[in-house]
């Protein structure tokens, strides 16, 4: 089965301070995710919240 994300790649480059990088690393570790997965899920939650969508939509 094909991953639906395969055909919809978006590259995001973010410049972080050392403190921001450390916070990101801690948050990802705390949730048991890698940094990329953590950023992806957090960004999607924020977008859905901004659009007034529930997380299940």
Tab-separated table of N, CA, C and O in Angstrom:
chain	number	residue	atom	x	y	z
A	1	UNK	N	0.845	-1.182	0.000
A	1	UNK	CA	0.000	0.000	0.000
A	1	UNK	C	0.890	1.244	0.000
A	1	UNK	O	1.873	1.327	0.714
A	2	UNK	N	0.522	2.208	-0.809
A	2	UNK	CA	1.312	3.426	-0.938
A	2	UNK	C	0.994	4.390	0.196
A	2	UNK	O	-0.161	4.576	0.551
A	3	UNK	N	2.027	4.990	0.730
A	3	UNK	CA	1.851	6.013	1.750
A	3	UNK	C	1.253	7.245	1.076
A	3	UNK	O	1.822	7.753	0.113
A	4	UNK	N	0.094	7.756	1.557
A	4	UNK	CA	-0.530	8.915	0.908
A	4	UNK	C	0.327	10.176	0.959
A	4	UNK	O	0.114	11.101	0.195
A	5	UNK	N	1.311	10.231	1.846
A	5	UNK	CA	2.186	11.403	1.930
A	5	UNK	C	3.223	11.426	0.811
A	5	UNK	O	3.807	12.448	0.528
A	6	UNK	N	3.455	10.271	0.175
A	6	UNK	CA	4.514	10.139	-0.817
A	6	UNK	C	4.392	11.163	-1.939
A	6	UNK	O	5.374	11.717	-2.393
A	7	UNK	N	3.191	11.434	-2.402
A	7	UNK	CA	2.999	12.313	-3.552
A	7	UNK	C	2.755	13.763	-3.164
A	7	UNK	O	2.461	14.583	-4.011
A	8	UNK	N	2.836	14.088	-1.897
A	8	UNK	CA	2.524	15.437	-1.450
A	8	UNK	C	3.648	15.996	-0.582
A	8	UNK	O	3.424	16.434	0.523
A	9	UNK	N	4.824	16.001	-1.100
A	9	UNK	CA	5.977	16.443	-0.322
A	9	UNK	C	6.035	17.965	-0.231
A	9	UNK	O	5.871	18.664	-1.215
A	10	UNK	N	6.262	18.426	0.966
A	10	UNK	CA	6.500	19.842	1.213
A	10	UNK	C	7.754	19.908	2.063
A	10	UNK	O	7.833	19.283	3.109
A	11	UNK	N	8.721	20.638	1.594
A	11	UNK	CA	9.945	20.781	2.372
A	11	UNK	C	9.857	22.060	3.179
A	11	UNK	O	9.492	23.102	2.657
A	12	UNK	N	10.195	21.946	4.426
A	12	UNK	CA	10.121	23.072	5.339
A	12	UNK	C	11.489	23.239	5.990
A	12	UNK	O	12.038	22.287	6.535
A	13	UNK	N	12.017	24.420	5.894
A	13	UNK	CA	13.286	24.698	6.535
A	13	UNK	C	13.038	25.756	7.592
A	13	UNK	O	12.467	26.813	7.306
A	14	UNK	N	13.449	25.452	8.797
A	14	UNK	CA	13.223	26.354	9.921
A	14	UNK	C	14.554	26.605	10.614
A	14	UNK	O	15.293	25.666	10.915
A	15	UNK	N	14.847	27.853	10.855
A	15	UNK	CA	16.067	28.210	11.564
A	15	UNK	C	15.721	28.390	13.030
A	15	UNK	O	14.862	29.185	13.383
A	16	UNK	N	16.371	27.617	13.879
A	16	UNK	CA	16.098	27.650	15.310
A	16	UNK	C	17.324	28.115	16.085
A	16	UNK	O	18.454	27.822	15.694
A	17	UNK	N	17.055	28.792	17.179
A	17	UNK	CA	18.147	29.102	18.096
A	17	UNK	C	18.529	27.807	18.806
A	17	UNK	O	17.798	26.802	18.736
A	18	UNK	N	19.629	27.820	19.511
A	18	UNK	CA	20.019	26.630	20.267
A	18	UNK	C	18.952	26.270	21.289
A	18	UNK	O	18.635	25.094	21.478
A	19	UNK	N	18.376	27.281	21.930
A	19	UNK	CA	17.340	27.040	22.933
A	19	UNK	C	16.088	26.432	22.293
A	19	UNK	O	15.510	25.477	22.822
A	20	UNK	N	15.683	26.955	21.143
A	20	UNK	CA	14.513	26.414	20.446
A	20	UNK	C	14.754	24.980	19.995
A	20	UNK	O	13.875	24.121	20.110
A	21	UNK	N	15.957	24.709	19.512
A	21	UNK	CA	16.303	23.348	19.089
A	21	UNK	C	16.256	22.392	20.270
A	21	UNK	O	15.756	21.269	20.159
A	22	UNK	N	16.759	22.831	21.400
A	22	UNK	CA	16.735	21.997	22.605
A	22	UNK	C	15.301	21.711	23.042
A	22	UNK	O	14.962	20.582	23.398
A	23	UNK	N	14.440	22.735	22.999
A	23	UNK	CA	13.032	22.535	23.360
A	23	UNK	C	12.353	21.563	22.401
A	23	UNK	O	11.598	20.679	22.825
A	24	UNK	N	12.616	21.705	21.122
A	24	UNK	CA	12.059	20.795	20.132
A	24	UNK	C	12.531	19.372	20.380
A	24	UNK	O	11.740	18.427	20.367
A	25	UNK	N	13.805	19.219	20.633
A	25	UNK	CA	14.370	17.906	20.903
A	25	UNK	C	13.744	17.279	22.150
A	25	UNK	O	13.379	16.102	22.156
A	26	UNK	N	13.585	18.067	23.187
A	26	UNK	CA	12.969	17.563	24.429
A	26	UNK	C	11.521	17.148	24.202
A	26	UNK	O	11.081	16.101	24.668
A	27	UNK	N	10.766	17.993	23.476
A	27	UNK	CA	9.362	17.679	23.221
A	27	UNK	C	9.225	16.400	22.398
A	27	UNK	O	8.386	15.544	22.692
A	28	UNK	N	10.051	16.262	21.375
A	28	UNK	CA	10.006	15.068	20.536
A	28	UNK	C	10.364	13.832	21.353
A	28	UNK	O	9.688	12.798	21.264
A	29	UNK	N	11.390	13.933	22.163
A	29	UNK	CA	11.808	12.808	22.998
A	29	UNK	C	10.730	12.432	24.001
A	29	UNK	O	10.430	11.255	24.205
A	30	UNK	N	10.120	13.446	24.623
A	30	UNK	CA	9.078	13.213	25.617
A	30	UNK	C	7.890	12.472	25.017
A	30	UNK	O	7.298	11.613	25.660
A	31	UNK	N	7.555	12.798	23.769
A	31	UNK	CA	6.411	12.158	23.113
A	31	UNK	C	6.796	10.861	22.407
A	31	UNK	O	5.930	10.186	21.851
A	32	UNK	N	8.073	10.539	22.404
A	32	UNK	CA	8.527	9.303	21.772
A	32	UNK	C	8.587	9.375	20.257
A	32	UNK	O	8.560	8.348	19.592
A	33	UNK	N	8.666	10.566	19.722
A	33	UNK	CA	8.714	10.752	18.275
A	33	UNK	C	10.073	11.313	17.867
A	33	UNK	O	10.786	11.867	18.682
A	34	UNK	N	10.375	11.183	16.599
A	34	UNK	CA	11.533	11.880	16.064
A	34	UNK	C	11.153	13.335	15.871
A	34	UNK	O	9.969	13.695	15.894
A	35	UNK	N	12.137	14.188	15.659
A	35	UNK	CA	11.838	15.615	15.511
A	35	UNK	C	10.958	15.887	14.288
A	35	UNK	O	10.034	16.687	14.361
A	36	UNK	N	11.222	15.235	13.170
A	36	UNK	CA	10.412	15.465	11.971
A	36	UNK	C	8.951	15.063	12.204
A	36	UNK	O	8.028	15.787	11.830
A	37	UNK	N	8.747	13.908	12.817
A	37	UNK	CA	7.384	13.452	13.105
A	37	UNK	C	6.689	14.381	14.086
A	37	UNK	O	5.505	14.694	13.929
A	38	UNK	N	7.429	14.827	15.075
A	38	UNK	CA	6.849	15.744	16.064
A	38	UNK	C	6.437	17.062	15.405
A	38	UNK	O	5.330	17.559	15.623
A	39	UNK	N	7.312	17.617	14.573
A	39	UNK	CA	6.999	18.875	13.889
A	39	UNK	C	5.794	18.679	12.979
A	39	UNK	O	4.874	19.503	12.970
A	40	UNK	N	5.762	17.584	12.215
A	40	UNK	CA	4.642	17.324	11.310
A	40	UNK	C	3.325	17.264	12.078
A	40	UNK	O	2.353	17.934	11.726
A	41	UNK	N	3.276	16.483	13.142
A	41	UNK	CA	2.020	16.339	13.880
A	41	UNK	C	1.617	17.633	14.576
A	41	UNK	O	0.434	17.992	14.604
A	42	UNK	N	2.590	18.368	15.098
A	42	UNK	CA	2.292	19.626	15.780
A	42	UNK	C	1.799	20.688	14.802
A	42	UNK	O	0.838	21.413	15.100
A	43	UNK	N	2.415	20.763	13.647
A	43	UNK	CA	1.990	21.729	12.634
A	43	UNK	C	0.572	21.405	12.171
A	43	UNK	O	-0.277	22.294	12.043
A	44	UNK	N	0.285	20.130	11.922
A	44	UNK	CA	-1.056	19.760	11.479
A	44	UNK	C	-2.108	20.074	12.538
A	44	UNK	O	-3.206	20.545	12.218
A	45	UNK	N	-1.793	19.835	13.808
A	45	UNK	CA	-2.728	20.186	14.886
A	45	UNK	C	-2.985	21.689	14.909
A	45	UNK	O	-4.128	22.133	15.068
A	46	UNK	N	-1.945	22.469	14.755
A	46	UNK	CA	-2.085	23.930	14.769
A	46	UNK	C	-2.906	24.413	13.583
A	46	UNK	O	-3.768	25.288	13.728
A	47	UNK	N	-2.668	23.849	12.399
A	47	UNK	CA	-3.425	24.238	11.212
A	47	UNK	C	-4.901	23.922	11.402
A	47	UNK	O	-5.774	24.753	11.134
A	48	UNK	N	-5.191	22.712	11.881
A	48	UNK	CA	-6.586	22.326	12.091
A	48	UNK	C	-7.250	23.210	13.141
A	48	UNK	O	-8.413	23.585	12.995
A	49	UNK	N	-6.512	23.545	14.191
A	49	UNK	CA	-7.063	24.434	15.216
A	49	UNK	C	-7.360	25.805	14.632
A	49	UNK	O	-8.417	26.392	14.899
A	50	UNK	N	-6.461	26.320	13.818
A	50	UNK	CA	-6.672	27.613	13.167
A	50	UNK	C	-7.892	27.598	12.261
A	50	UNK	O	-8.586	28.614	12.124
A	51	UNK	N	-8.143	26.457	11.639
A	51	UNK	CA	-9.274	26.336	10.727
A	51	UNK	C	-10.562	25.895	11.432
A	51	UNK	O	-11.603	25.751	10.796
A	52	UNK	N	-10.470	25.678	12.748
A	52	UNK	CA	-11.646	25.275	13.519
A	52	UNK	C	-12.075	23.846	13.279
A	52	UNK	O	-13.224	23.486	13.463
A	53	UNK	N	-11.138	23.010	12.864
A	53	UNK	CA	-11.441	21.598	12.593
A	53	UNK	C	-11.089	20.771	13.810
A	53	UNK	O	-10.160	21.079	14.542
A	54	UNK	N	-11.829	19.675	13.987
A	54	UNK	CA	-11.461	18.748	15.050
A	54	UNK	C	-10.305	17.908	14.554
A	54	UNK	O	-10.077	17.769	13.347
A	55	UNK	N	-9.582	17.286	15.465
A	55	UNK	CA	-8.401	16.511	15.080
A	55	UNK	C	-8.751	15.255	14.303
A	55	UNK	O	-7.924	14.700	13.601
A	56	UNK	N	-9.982	14.784	14.403
A	56	UNK	CA	-10.385	13.576	13.704
A	56	UNK	C	-10.771	13.812	12.250
A	56	UNK	O	-10.970	12.879	11.499
A	57	UNK	N	-10.879	15.063	11.822
A	57	UNK	CA	-11.331	15.352	10.452
A	57	UNK	C	-10.192	15.215	9.470
A	57	UNK	O	-9.079	15.440	9.727
